[in-house]
Structures are given as structure tokens and as C-alpha cells.
Amino acid sequence: MKLGLILADQLSHTLASLRALNPQRDALLLAEVMEEASYVAHHQQKIALLFSAMRHFAAELRQQGWTVYYHALDDTLSGASGSRASGTPAPYSLQDVLQHYCRELGAEAVVVTECGEHRLQQQIDQHWPQALGMELQCYQDDRFICSQEEFQRWTKGRKQLRMEYFYREMRRKTGLLMDDDQPVGGQWNFDQDNRKRYNGEVPLVPRLMHQHDDIDQQVLKLVQQHFSHHPGRLDHFLWGTTRDQALAELDHFIEHRLPWFGHYQDAMKTGEHTLFHSLISPYLNCGLLTPLEVCHKAEQAYLNNRAPLNAVEGFIRQIIGWREYVRGIYWLHMPDYGELNGLNNQRPLPEYYWHGNTRMKCMSECFENTFRHAYAHHIQRLMVTGNFALLAGIIPQQICDWYLAVYADAYDWVELPNTLGMVMHADGGYLGSKPYAASGNYINKMSDYCKHCHYSVKTAENDNSCPFNSLYWHFIQRHRPQFERNPRMTMIYRSWSKMAEDKQQAILARAEQLLDNLNDL
Ligand code: FAD
Ligand code: SF4
């Protein structure tokens, strides 16, 4: 028999390795292991979501007739390395568990689907066949729309890799929102319609609530017992943990939020963490939903006149455009990508990223969402917590570690290009032709945060000035050599040059003072 290993982010019934195995002859293994759960201090809700979704998925596979071996976190392996101190799960790796089951079952080969993280794929490719002493068959992960090879082919001969052109290829490939070879509505991108502030015009619909069953309860208890030192809390655990629940979340979004997704995509509001976003990234990334089924449902809503084109196009672009594009960039540039520091940042991450207490209202709102829900929407990540790290010159690897730790949807292949590339501009600009640096004016335009803030968004040079304002101009000035000749930044440098010199000096002095006391904001 062959043993198929299914990883925590491979919970799809259509998975390539499942298709390659035979339920009558072969067996499957799923494993909760300490090494994977703690190599980063993942948010408690992420661990709970994955362990519970794995347990539910294993039960579904058994119902379909598969023989499934399930290694729970506190199970012990006889004869494996790693001992178990009283009450503490042994620090097993996936390899330990796999070795044990291969031996016990007398497997003739191990079958896997290629994994999402370079770190683990290296271990699989370089160490597992020898350590296991048997053949290892690794199948391509075809849940993505664009394979790694296809992305590499697309990059050949291009001076610049523009997401917009890649996205058009994906539209043609999938046929989504296409009239033959032309985009529906006559244009590829309706982003210019999608920049509204939210002032309560459309009522917000609460998040879907799921009935948490015995499996969920057991897992929540397990996570509380062993991971309470990890970031976040469990008291607002609202995630679904089965495919049916993930589908219900998708339907909830399509019915109640998709119609306004476009208009309010960039909006932020005090006390609201979801607005009109879908909250499906954790399900897409662990395999409970697949990108194409999600896009087809959104397209159907447009065809049935239940959602306008600007919203549906904007949503589909995030999935077949951005999501596939960042994955392509990741595999194109790993492993060196993770070490880049193109702006030579040297400052450590301020402590409030971990405890959430700061007088900057925009930041404290995003931290509150993050710790309470293991979620923050894209603009909160990009233009608030990310923007601040960019302006303050935080070491990219420290802010990347933070994003990888605190979100339920965080996986290296998607987090790293978004943080290191899009936010920190540390890769020289694959994900944006100019850095997404912005002053407090942007946050004030797109939210009501500034009204409730200790700092004044109106000024940049005073003791109570918005830190984003002062740091923004400091960023512009200190990176003049890199960006002055960027055509998309000419206006900004012109405005800076036109400013009176004493004002410039006052702003820079205020910024220096903030940078010297970053932990005290
Ligand atoms: P929606 O706003 O409803 O968008 C729909 C879907 O589009 C998302 O579920 C997601 O699958 C996809 N999507 C949208 N934007 C992106 C993007 N830039 N890159 C990839 N997919 C995208 N997304 C992750 O899935 N995992 C991460 O670890 C992650 N880290 C990020 C870190 C930073 C610093 C930034 C700026 C963005 C990050 N993103 C990440 C992208 C994006 O913020 C999340 O996908 C989105 O907020 C998830 O919420 P949602 O499902 O409500 O998304
Ligand atoms: Fe954030 Fe500045 Fe607005 Fe305060 S004033 S909420 S720090 S942008």
C-alpha cells in the first residue's frame, strides 16, 4: 500500500494526491505536530481552525471509504525521537510521524501534493526520501489556476512583471467575465469606481455564526491548554471548520456583501472589522474552498443581476490576479526573497505590534481586530500596520514574522510577497511600481479613525502631530535617491521641495524624535 500524507492546508477533496491514490488499497495520514504548530507563534485561532478542519476532513474521508490514520497533537509515537514531558505534547515533526506510520503499516511509497511553503518543500525534496527509505511521489498542486512553470514562462522576456497583464492572462485562461476574447463591460479593471469612504449608507450585516460541535470544542480546549502563550484570543472564535460551513460563508458574502465590495473595498470604520469583505482567505488557503468555485459563484451573481460588475470584477481580480500573482513571485524568487531588505531598514518592530496598546487610533483598531479575530482586511494590513512599518523603516523580516504569526489566513507563500514586496518595497518593486507610503491624510480620507485619535492628523511638525504625517515626509526625504526619479513620485518630491525650509526641518525633527521613541507612541 501507499501512504498519502495530507497537510493542514490541503483539505480539498479534489487534491492531486487523493486522485492518485486508491481508497481500496491505500491509506491516508493527517498529523497535528508541534513543530508545524509552533515554528512561528501562530495566532491561537489559526491553530484551532486548522486542527478542527483537519479532524472534520478526516471524518469526511472515512465516510467516503478511505482508511485514515490521524495523529492528534498529544498522541505519542512508540520508538520515535522526542519524549513527552507530563502533559506537554512531544515536539514531533511531520517526518517523525510519517516515519512511524510508514514503518508500522509497511508502506511501499509515500504520496504527497507539493506544499505551499518553501521551507517544508525543501525538507520533503531533500530529506524525506532518504529518511523514509522509500519512494516519495510528489504531485503538483493544481488547485491554483497558474502553475509555477506557467508563471515562469509568463515572466520570460518581460522587463517588468505587471500584475495587471498577468491578471488579463488569467481572465482569458479561465474565461471569467469574458465575452469571447474581450472583457465583459469593455474594460478589464473597474478600480476607479472602487475608492469610497463608508459613511453608513448601506447597513452592515453581522458575521455568520456557526454551531461549534464536539470536535470544535475539543480542539479549542487543546489549543487553550498548549498555545495560550501564542498571540490572540479564542473567545471570539467565529470561523467555520468544515467545507459546508466555508461554503455557507461564501454564500453569505455573495448575498450580503459582494454588491458593495467594490465601492467600499478600501474603507475602514471604527469598531468594524469586516465591512464588505469576504473573510474567505482562511478557507481558500487551507483548501476548504477552491479559487475557481469562488470566482464562478461571484460571476454567477453578476449574471443574475445580484451584484454589479465593478464589485464582481474587483473581487475576482483579487483571487485570479493578486492571489495567483503573489504565489508566482514567491516561487520565482525563493529562498533568497525572504532575506531582501532593499531600503536597508534597521529598526526593530515596536512592541505594540504584539500587545496592541498605542495611542494611534488607527493602529490600535487594527491590532484589536487582529488579536480578537485573527483577521484584518487588506487596507488595514497595507495602509495602516504595513504603512507604519514602511514609514518607520522596520526590518522587513521582523514585520514579515508578525504578519505570518497573527492572521488565520497566513501562509508564507502569500504573506511574504505581500509584506516584503507590496508593503515594505524590500524587493525593489515587483508588487508596486512605487511604495504604498501614505500620510495620515489617506487614513483620514478612508476612515473615521482620526476623529477618535490622540494625535492631530492636520499637522506634521508639532508635538501632537499624527506620526504617519511626520514619518511620511521623513521617508520621502531619506529615500530621495531611490525614488526621486520615479515618474509616479515626481509630484510628491515637488510638494516636498516647495515646502518652506523651516517647516521641512521641523517635520524632520519631529520624525526623528518619533523614531527615537517608537515604542512610546
Ligand atoms: P477580500 O478582501 O474579500 O478579498 C477576496 C480574496 O482575494 C481574499 O480572500 C484573498 O484570497 C484574495 N486576495 C485579496 N488580496 C490579496 C493579495 N494581496 N494577495 C493574495 N490574495 C489576495 N492574504 C492571505 O491570504 N494570507 C496572508 O498571509 C496575507 N498576508 C498579507 C499581508 C499583508 C501585509 C498584506 C498587505 C496583505 C496580505 N494578504 C494576505 C492579502 C489580503 O490582505 C488578504 O487576502 C485579505 O485581507 C483576506 O481577507 P478577505 O478574505 O476578507 O479578502
Ligand atoms: Fe492614525 Fe494619525 Fe489618524 Fe491618529 S491621526 S488615527 S495616528 S492617521
XYZ file of C-alpha atoms and ligand atoms in Angstrom:
582
model
C 0.000 0.000 0.000
C 0.917 3.644 -0.455
C 0.510 6.187 2.313
C -0.838 9.604 1.316
C 0.130 12.464 3.615
C -2.365 15.330 3.659
C -1.098 18.615 5.058
C -3.150 21.106 7.057
C -3.570 23.421 4.064
C -4.566 20.602 1.700
C -8.096 19.912 2.927
C -9.620 19.594 -0.557
C -11.441 16.507 -1.768
C -10.080 17.236 -5.244
C -6.431 17.236 -4.080
C -3.991 15.824 -6.668
C -2.527 13.189 -4.311
C -6.020 11.944 -3.375
C -6.796 11.489 -7.044
C -3.604 9.467 -7.435
C -4.436 7.043 -4.614
C -6.918 4.206 -4.359
C -9.225 4.037 -1.310
C -9.471 0.247 -1.621
C -5.729 -0.273 -1.421
C -4.002 2.811 0.023
C -4.253 4.767 3.258
C -4.116 8.417 4.305
C -2.368 10.194 7.139
C -3.127 13.575 8.706
C -0.969 14.819 11.561
C -1.107 17.622 14.104
C 2.540 18.155 15.026
C 4.134 20.574 17.448
C 6.920 21.547 15.057
C 4.488 22.903 12.433
C 2.178 24.473 15.020
C 4.970 26.370 16.720
C 7.817 27.144 14.275
C 6.023 30.508 14.220
C 3.835 31.599 17.138
C 0.646 31.269 15.067
C -2.474 33.014 16.317
C -4.437 30.669 18.591
C -7.452 30.856 16.261
C -5.389 29.759 13.268
C -4.249 26.613 15.089
C -7.793 25.896 16.267
C -9.226 26.418 12.781
C -6.677 24.104 11.155
C -6.756 21.303 13.734
C -10.537 21.269 13.772
C -10.805 21.460 9.973
C -8.296 18.582 9.704
C -10.311 16.435 12.128
C -13.536 17.143 10.247
C -11.861 16.474 6.915
C -10.504 13.132 8.188
C -14.035 12.160 9.256
C -15.399 13.046 5.791
C -12.679 10.954 4.123
C -13.528 7.970 6.339
C -17.178 8.323 5.365
C -16.091 8.156 1.740
C -14.411 4.817 2.411
C -10.801 5.857 2.950
C -8.629 4.316 5.655
C -7.386 7.376 7.549
C -4.724 7.499 10.266
C -4.927 10.615 12.370
C -2.110 11.709 14.656
C -3.529 14.143 17.232
C -1.224 16.678 18.890
C -0.964 14.815 22.190
C -0.638 11.315 20.718
C 2.696 9.614 21.332
C 4.735 7.549 18.917
C 6.444 4.479 20.253
C 10.100 4.412 19.232
C 10.094 7.923 17.731
C 12.562 10.614 18.698
C 11.239 13.245 21.119
C 9.928 12.480 24.552
C 6.753 13.675 26.200
C 7.097 15.532 29.478
C 3.984 15.235 31.593
C 1.045 16.982 29.925
C 3.146 18.542 27.145
C 2.876 17.172 23.604
C 6.158 15.806 22.262
C 7.875 18.110 19.765
C 7.374 15.782 16.800
C 7.991 16.852 13.240
C 5.946 15.674 10.261
C 8.874 13.480 9.321
C 8.805 11.749 12.747
C 5.120 10.926 12.375
C 5.436 9.833 8.783
C 8.404 7.579 9.557
C 6.464 5.949 12.366
C 3.368 5.218 10.253
C 5.366 4.014 7.235
C 7.135 1.536 9.488
C 4.023 0.379 11.317
C 1.992 -0.056 8.139
C 4.765 -1.388 5.912
C 4.043 1.268 3.280
C 5.805 0.872 -0.059
C 5.693 4.566 -1.021
C 4.625 7.953 0.314
C 2.411 10.201 -1.784
C 2.144 13.959 -1.212
C 0.934 17.053 -3.019
C 3.580 19.775 -3.288
C 3.299 22.065 -0.308
C 2.828 25.818 -0.082
C 5.961 26.679 1.843
C 9.472 26.615 0.508
C 10.793 25.613 3.960
C 8.754 22.401 4.103
C 9.078 21.587 0.413
C 12.875 21.664 0.843
C 12.609 19.152 3.674
C 10.339 16.942 1.579
C 12.562 17.047 -1.502
C 15.930 16.849 0.202
C 15.458 14.749 3.333
C 12.329 12.651 3.278
C 13.121 10.038 0.614
C 16.361 9.132 2.368
C 14.955 9.361 5.892
C 11.958 7.207 4.957
C 13.988 4.832 2.830
C 11.274 4.601 0.195
C 9.911 6.232 -2.906
C 8.227 9.588 -2.447
C 5.755 10.689 -5.114
C 5.054 14.423 -5.110
C 2.169 15.770 -7.215
C 1.749 19.304 -8.463
C -0.835 21.342 -6.547
C -3.371 22.020 -9.288
C -5.818 23.863 -7.046
C -4.108 27.044 -8.257
C -5.052 28.495 -11.618
C -1.478 29.184 -12.686
C 1.211 26.560 -12.126
C 4.726 27.577 -11.103
C 6.008 26.595 -14.561
C 3.323 28.617 -16.307
C 4.166 31.674 -14.212
C 7.851 31.286 -15.034
C 7.011 31.093 -18.735
C 4.924 34.252 -18.415
C 7.858 36.167 -16.887
C 10.260 35.241 -19.718
C 11.319 38.221 -21.817
C 9.351 40.748 -19.745
C 11.223 43.758 -18.434
C 8.570 44.438 -15.836
C 6.184 41.999 -14.219
C 2.872 43.862 -14.039
C 0.066 42.191 -12.121
C -2.494 43.820 -14.414
C -1.154 41.996 -17.503
C -0.875 38.710 -15.641
C -4.472 39.154 -14.495
C -5.666 39.607 -18.079
C -3.981 36.323 -18.985
C -5.833 34.626 -16.134
C -9.145 36.133 -17.289
C -8.518 34.735 -20.773
C -7.447 31.381 -19.367
C -10.454 30.945 -17.078
C -12.993 32.716 -19.295
C -14.243 34.569 -16.211
C -16.132 37.764 -17.113
C -15.200 37.357 -20.763
C -17.188 37.881 -23.978
C -15.138 35.703 -26.327
C -11.704 37.344 -26.102
C -12.976 40.692 -24.768
C -13.627 41.644 -21.132
C -17.278 41.957 -20.170
C -18.204 45.640 -19.874
C -15.464 46.713 -22.280
C -12.696 47.147 -19.723
C -10.511 44.830 -17.688
C -10.477 46.774 -14.468
C -13.099 48.899 -12.702
C -10.903 50.053 -9.864
C -11.600 53.720 -10.445
C -15.158 53.071 -9.128
C -13.842 51.416 -6.000
C -12.467 54.043 -3.651
C -15.335 55.173 -1.434
C -15.328 56.073 2.221
C -18.050 54.269 4.202
C -20.488 56.561 5.992
C -23.148 54.024 6.901
C -25.081 54.360 3.603
C -25.535 50.581 3.365
C -26.327 48.613 6.537
C -23.630 46.178 7.649
C -24.597 42.542 8.035
C -23.140 40.684 11.034
C -20.763 37.772 10.548
C -22.220 34.343 10.053
C -22.336 32.323 13.271
C -21.560 28.605 13.188
C -22.706 25.939 15.585
C -19.481 24.591 17.096
C -19.646 20.812 17.519
C -17.786 18.427 19.845
C -14.728 18.337 17.586
C -14.500 22.139 17.650
C -14.911 22.183 21.437
C -12.206 19.572 21.956
C -9.797 21.431 19.707
C -10.488 24.786 21.358
C -9.694 23.174 24.707
C -6.493 21.648 23.324
C -5.333 24.979 21.897
C -6.133 26.787 25.118
C -4.129 24.197 27.023
C -0.992 24.246 24.860
C -0.896 27.533 22.945
C -2.203 30.199 25.319
C 1.201 31.929 25.064
C 0.650 32.452 21.302
C -0.864 35.729 20.024
C -4.597 36.310 20.009
C -7.574 35.017 21.909
C -10.095 32.230 21.452
C -13.176 33.852 22.993
C -14.307 35.209 19.605
C -13.630 32.106 17.548
C -16.179 32.512 14.730
C -14.549 30.533 11.912
C -16.237 27.620 10.219
C -14.257 24.390 10.285
C -15.934 22.263 7.587
C -16.364 22.618 3.865
C -20.126 23.099 4.315
C -19.509 25.959 6.719
C -16.942 27.513 4.387
C -19.482 27.320 1.547
C -22.079 28.938 3.813
C -19.614 31.797 4.463
C -19.115 32.222 0.735
C -22.869 32.334 0.118
C -23.302 34.803 2.979
C -20.717 37.089 1.407
C -22.178 36.826 -2.083
C -25.665 37.605 -0.873
C -24.961 40.337 1.671
C -21.606 41.948 0.919
C -20.442 41.350 -2.630
C -22.733 44.014 -4.157
C -20.859 46.694 -2.177
C -17.442 45.027 -2.084
C -16.131 47.252 -4.871
C -17.233 50.628 -3.573
C -16.071 50.068 -0.015
C -13.053 47.850 -0.623
C -10.651 50.439 0.809
C -12.895 51.809 3.559
C -12.259 51.446 7.297
C -14.537 52.159 10.236
C -14.087 52.201 13.993
C -15.429 49.039 15.620
C -15.963 47.219 12.289
C -13.549 44.586 11.154
C -15.287 43.084 8.124
C -17.268 45.841 6.351
C -17.904 44.315 2.895
C -15.016 41.870 2.718
C -15.491 38.141 2.201
C -13.411 36.616 5.048
C -12.789 33.581 2.883
C -8.970 33.686 2.719
C -8.511 31.178 5.588
C -10.786 28.708 3.748
C -9.172 29.253 0.360
C -5.718 28.853 1.830
C -6.414 25.628 3.722
C -8.329 24.104 0.816
C -11.917 24.106 2.110
C -12.781 26.361 -0.843
C -11.118 26.466 -4.241
C -10.391 29.697 -6.096
C -12.291 28.781 -9.228
C -15.501 27.762 -7.472
C -15.430 31.038 -5.538
C -14.967 33.082 -8.720
C -17.670 31.178 -10.604
C -20.161 31.891 -7.808
C -19.271 35.584 -7.863
C -19.582 35.686 -11.659
C -22.981 33.997 -11.399
C -24.147 36.730 -9.019
C -23.263 39.280 -11.711
C -25.002 37.276 -14.441
C -28.123 37.027 -12.254
C -28.090 40.800 -11.641
C -27.409 40.290 -7.953
C -24.112 42.206 -7.918
C -22.692 44.955 -10.141
C -19.739 44.467 -12.455
C -17.342 46.786 -10.584
C -17.783 44.693 -7.420
C -17.547 41.292 -9.088
C -14.604 42.229 -11.295
C -12.773 43.721 -8.284
C -13.357 40.585 -6.231
C -12.358 38.153 -8.988
C -9.217 40.234 -9.659
C -8.090 39.725 -6.053
C -8.299 35.976 -6.476
C -7.201 35.109 -10.008
C -4.987 38.200 -10.184
C -3.314 39.112 -6.916
C -3.502 35.740 -5.180
C -2.032 33.826 -8.111
C 0.475 36.571 -8.873
C 1.974 36.688 -5.364
C 2.298 32.909 -5.413
C 4.147 33.114 -8.715
C 6.523 35.760 -7.360
C 7.145 33.666 -4.223
C 8.220 30.525 -6.068
C 10.141 32.513 -8.651
C 12.366 34.095 -6.012
C 12.584 31.763 -3.050
C 14.681 31.157 -0.997
C 16.576 34.455 -1.399
C 13.392 36.515 -1.478
C 12.864 36.276 2.281
C 16.210 37.946 3.016
C 15.763 41.063 0.869
C 15.972 44.466 2.501
C 16.006 46.852 -0.455
C 15.543 50.007 1.642
C 18.148 48.903 4.184
C 15.787 49.190 7.144
C 17.360 48.712 10.571
C 14.684 49.434 13.186
C 13.147 46.668 15.288
C 9.393 46.116 15.298
C 7.726 48.241 18.022
C 6.355 46.235 20.917
C 2.739 47.355 20.423
C 2.554 45.103 17.368
C 2.458 42.278 19.911
C 0.389 43.810 22.758
C -1.725 46.281 20.775
C -1.520 49.277 23.146
C -0.826 52.522 21.341
C -2.411 55.959 21.236
C -2.554 55.824 17.436
C -6.242 55.007 16.980
C -5.883 53.530 13.507
C -3.192 51.147 14.707
C -4.993 50.166 17.913
C -8.169 49.399 15.901
C -6.240 47.116 13.556
C -4.472 45.398 16.453
C -7.795 44.847 18.221
C -9.288 43.161 15.124
C -6.189 41.140 14.669
C -5.961 39.728 18.176
C -9.710 39.265 18.595
C -10.462 37.760 15.174
C -7.122 36.670 13.610
C -8.269 38.893 10.764
C -7.796 42.385 9.376
C -8.866 43.374 5.903
C -6.428 44.268 3.168
C -6.380 48.042 3.617
C -5.855 47.731 7.355
C -2.850 45.487 6.672
C -1.497 47.516 3.767
C -2.226 51.126 4.658
C -2.184 51.091 8.468
C 0.019 48.476 10.158
C 2.060 47.901 6.990
C 2.348 51.542 6.011
C 3.551 52.407 9.517
C 6.276 49.744 9.340
C 7.353 51.067 5.942
C 7.471 54.702 7.089
C 9.288 53.814 10.311
C 11.895 51.714 8.482
C 11.230 48.436 10.301
C 13.454 45.442 9.496
C 11.420 43.574 6.843
C 11.979 40.126 8.336
C 10.528 41.267 11.693
C 7.345 42.671 10.218
C 7.033 39.578 7.979
C 7.273 37.347 11.049
C 4.492 39.372 12.616
C 2.100 39.021 9.674
C 2.857 35.319 9.443
C 2.013 34.903 13.118
C -1.156 36.901 13.628
C -3.644 36.012 10.856
C -5.800 32.937 10.327
C -5.017 33.087 6.594
C -1.244 33.492 6.978
C 0.995 31.209 4.899
C 4.496 32.028 3.793
C 3.729 31.900 0.029
C 1.112 34.648 0.277
C 2.222 36.595 3.352
C 5.837 37.084 2.281
C 5.330 38.772 -1.119
C 2.528 40.896 0.316
C 4.599 42.087 3.246
C 8.137 42.149 1.992
C 7.166 43.170 -1.545
C 3.922 45.108 -1.509
C 4.218 46.753 1.910
C 7.933 47.101 2.577
C 9.117 47.577 -1.015
C 12.094 45.477 0.066
C 12.228 43.604 -3.266
C 12.641 46.742 -5.363
C 9.066 46.814 -6.621
C 7.574 43.623 -8.122
C 4.255 44.293 -6.435
C 4.022 48.026 -6.913
C 5.858 50.456 -9.163
C 6.072 52.830 -6.211
C 5.931 52.200 -2.457
C 2.474 52.294 -0.864
C 3.707 55.009 1.535
C 0.964 57.354 2.698
C 0.492 60.056 5.306
C -2.348 60.229 7.826
C -4.426 62.071 5.190
C -5.096 58.793 3.406
C -6.260 57.110 6.626
C -8.400 60.141 7.430
C -9.965 60.054 3.961
C -10.822 56.363 4.115
C -11.884 56.037 7.787
C -13.259 57.762 10.867
C -10.254 56.764 12.977
C -8.632 60.194 13.162
C -11.714 61.704 14.820
C -11.075 59.452 17.821
C -7.285 59.782 17.937
C -4.922 61.292 20.488
C -2.885 62.775 17.614
C -3.826 65.514 15.157
C -3.998 64.449 11.530
C -3.895 68.085 10.430
C -0.229 68.704 11.183
C 3.163 67.058 10.802
C 5.580 69.180 12.812
C 4.018 69.607 16.265
C 4.325 67.559 19.430
C 0.849 66.088 18.918
C 1.079 65.685 15.128
C -0.034 62.447 13.554
C 3.041 60.162 13.486
C 2.106 58.980 9.980
C 2.403 62.573 8.710
C 5.849 63.296 10.157
C 7.220 59.869 9.279
C 5.831 60.093 5.763
C 7.926 63.152 4.924
C 10.932 61.653 6.674
C 10.530 58.554 4.475
C 10.280 60.717 1.344
C 13.383 62.687 2.296
C 15.538 59.763 3.428
C 14.773 57.705 0.308
C 15.193 60.563 -2.131
C 17.996 58.802 -4.047
C 15.819 55.707 -4.673
C 12.539 57.375 -5.584
C 13.108 60.906 -6.810
C 13.266 59.840 -10.446
C 10.253 57.520 -10.205
C 7.686 59.204 -12.521
C 4.862 58.235 -10.159
C 6.555 60.135 -7.321
C 7.527 63.345 -9.080
C 4.568 65.262 -7.662
C 5.405 64.204 -4.124
C 9.017 65.368 -4.414
C 7.802 68.584 -5.961
C 5.473 69.241 -2.990
C 8.286 68.468 -0.545
C 10.665 70.836 -2.348
C 8.079 73.610 -2.357
C 7.640 73.427 1.407
C 9.359 76.197 3.423
C 12.710 75.035 4.710
C 11.956 75.768 8.369
C 8.781 73.689 8.082
C 10.715 70.860 6.490
C 13.247 70.988 9.332
C 10.508 70.994 11.971
C 8.830 67.960 10.378
C 12.103 66.057 10.129
C 12.966 66.914 13.752
C 9.567 65.675 14.904
C 10.031 62.481 12.871
C 13.479 61.893 14.359
C 12.032 62.287 17.814
C 9.300 59.736 16.973
C 11.828 57.298 15.555
C 13.925 57.566 18.728
C 10.861 56.732 20.811
C 8.960 54.349 18.575
C 7.798 52.146 21.433
C 6.109 55.077 23.195
C 3.520 56.063 20.610
P -11.282 40.026 0.395
O -10.956 41.458 0.505
O -12.702 39.655 0.477
O -10.643 39.505 -0.982
C -11.032 38.270 -1.565
C -9.888 37.318 -1.680
O -8.907 37.811 -2.553
C -9.140 37.022 -0.389
O -9.802 36.067 0.379
C -7.804 36.552 -0.890
O -7.809 35.183 -1.144
C -7.632 37.297 -2.196
N -6.711 38.431 -2.054
C -7.031 39.733 -1.925
N -5.913 40.480 -1.909
C -4.882 39.634 -1.988
C -3.478 39.805 -2.001
N -2.906 41.000 -1.949
N -2.711 38.697 -2.059
C -3.261 37.471 -2.129
N -4.588 37.253 -2.125
C -5.376 38.336 -2.063
N -3.631 37.122 2.266
C -3.609 35.845 2.641
O -4.428 35.060 2.170
N -2.682 35.378 3.535
C -1.749 36.196 4.086
O -0.919 35.731 4.862
C -1.765 37.563 3.713
N -0.880 38.428 4.256
C -0.926 39.745 3.896
C -0.005 40.623 4.477
C -0.026 41.960 4.128
C 0.978 42.887 4.720
C -0.972 42.429 3.190
C -0.997 43.871 2.799
C -1.880 41.575 2.630
C -1.876 40.217 2.960
N -2.791 39.318 2.409
C -2.749 38.005 2.783
C -3.728 39.745 1.342
C -5.094 40.227 1.831
O -4.927 41.232 2.792
C -5.945 39.106 2.399
O -6.032 38.062 1.457
C -7.368 39.590 2.683
O -7.325 40.657 3.598
C -8.172 38.439 3.245
O -9.432 38.873 3.650
P -10.742 38.537 2.828
O -10.819 37.079 2.601
O -11.871 39.189 3.541
O -10.411 39.228 1.458
Fe -3.815 57.237 12.695
Fe -2.727 59.674 12.515
Fe -5.321 59.375 12.173
Fe -4.251 59.015 14.585
S -4.317 60.921 13.415
S -5.791 57.731 13.612
S -2.292 58.124 14.077
S -3.729 58.537 10.888
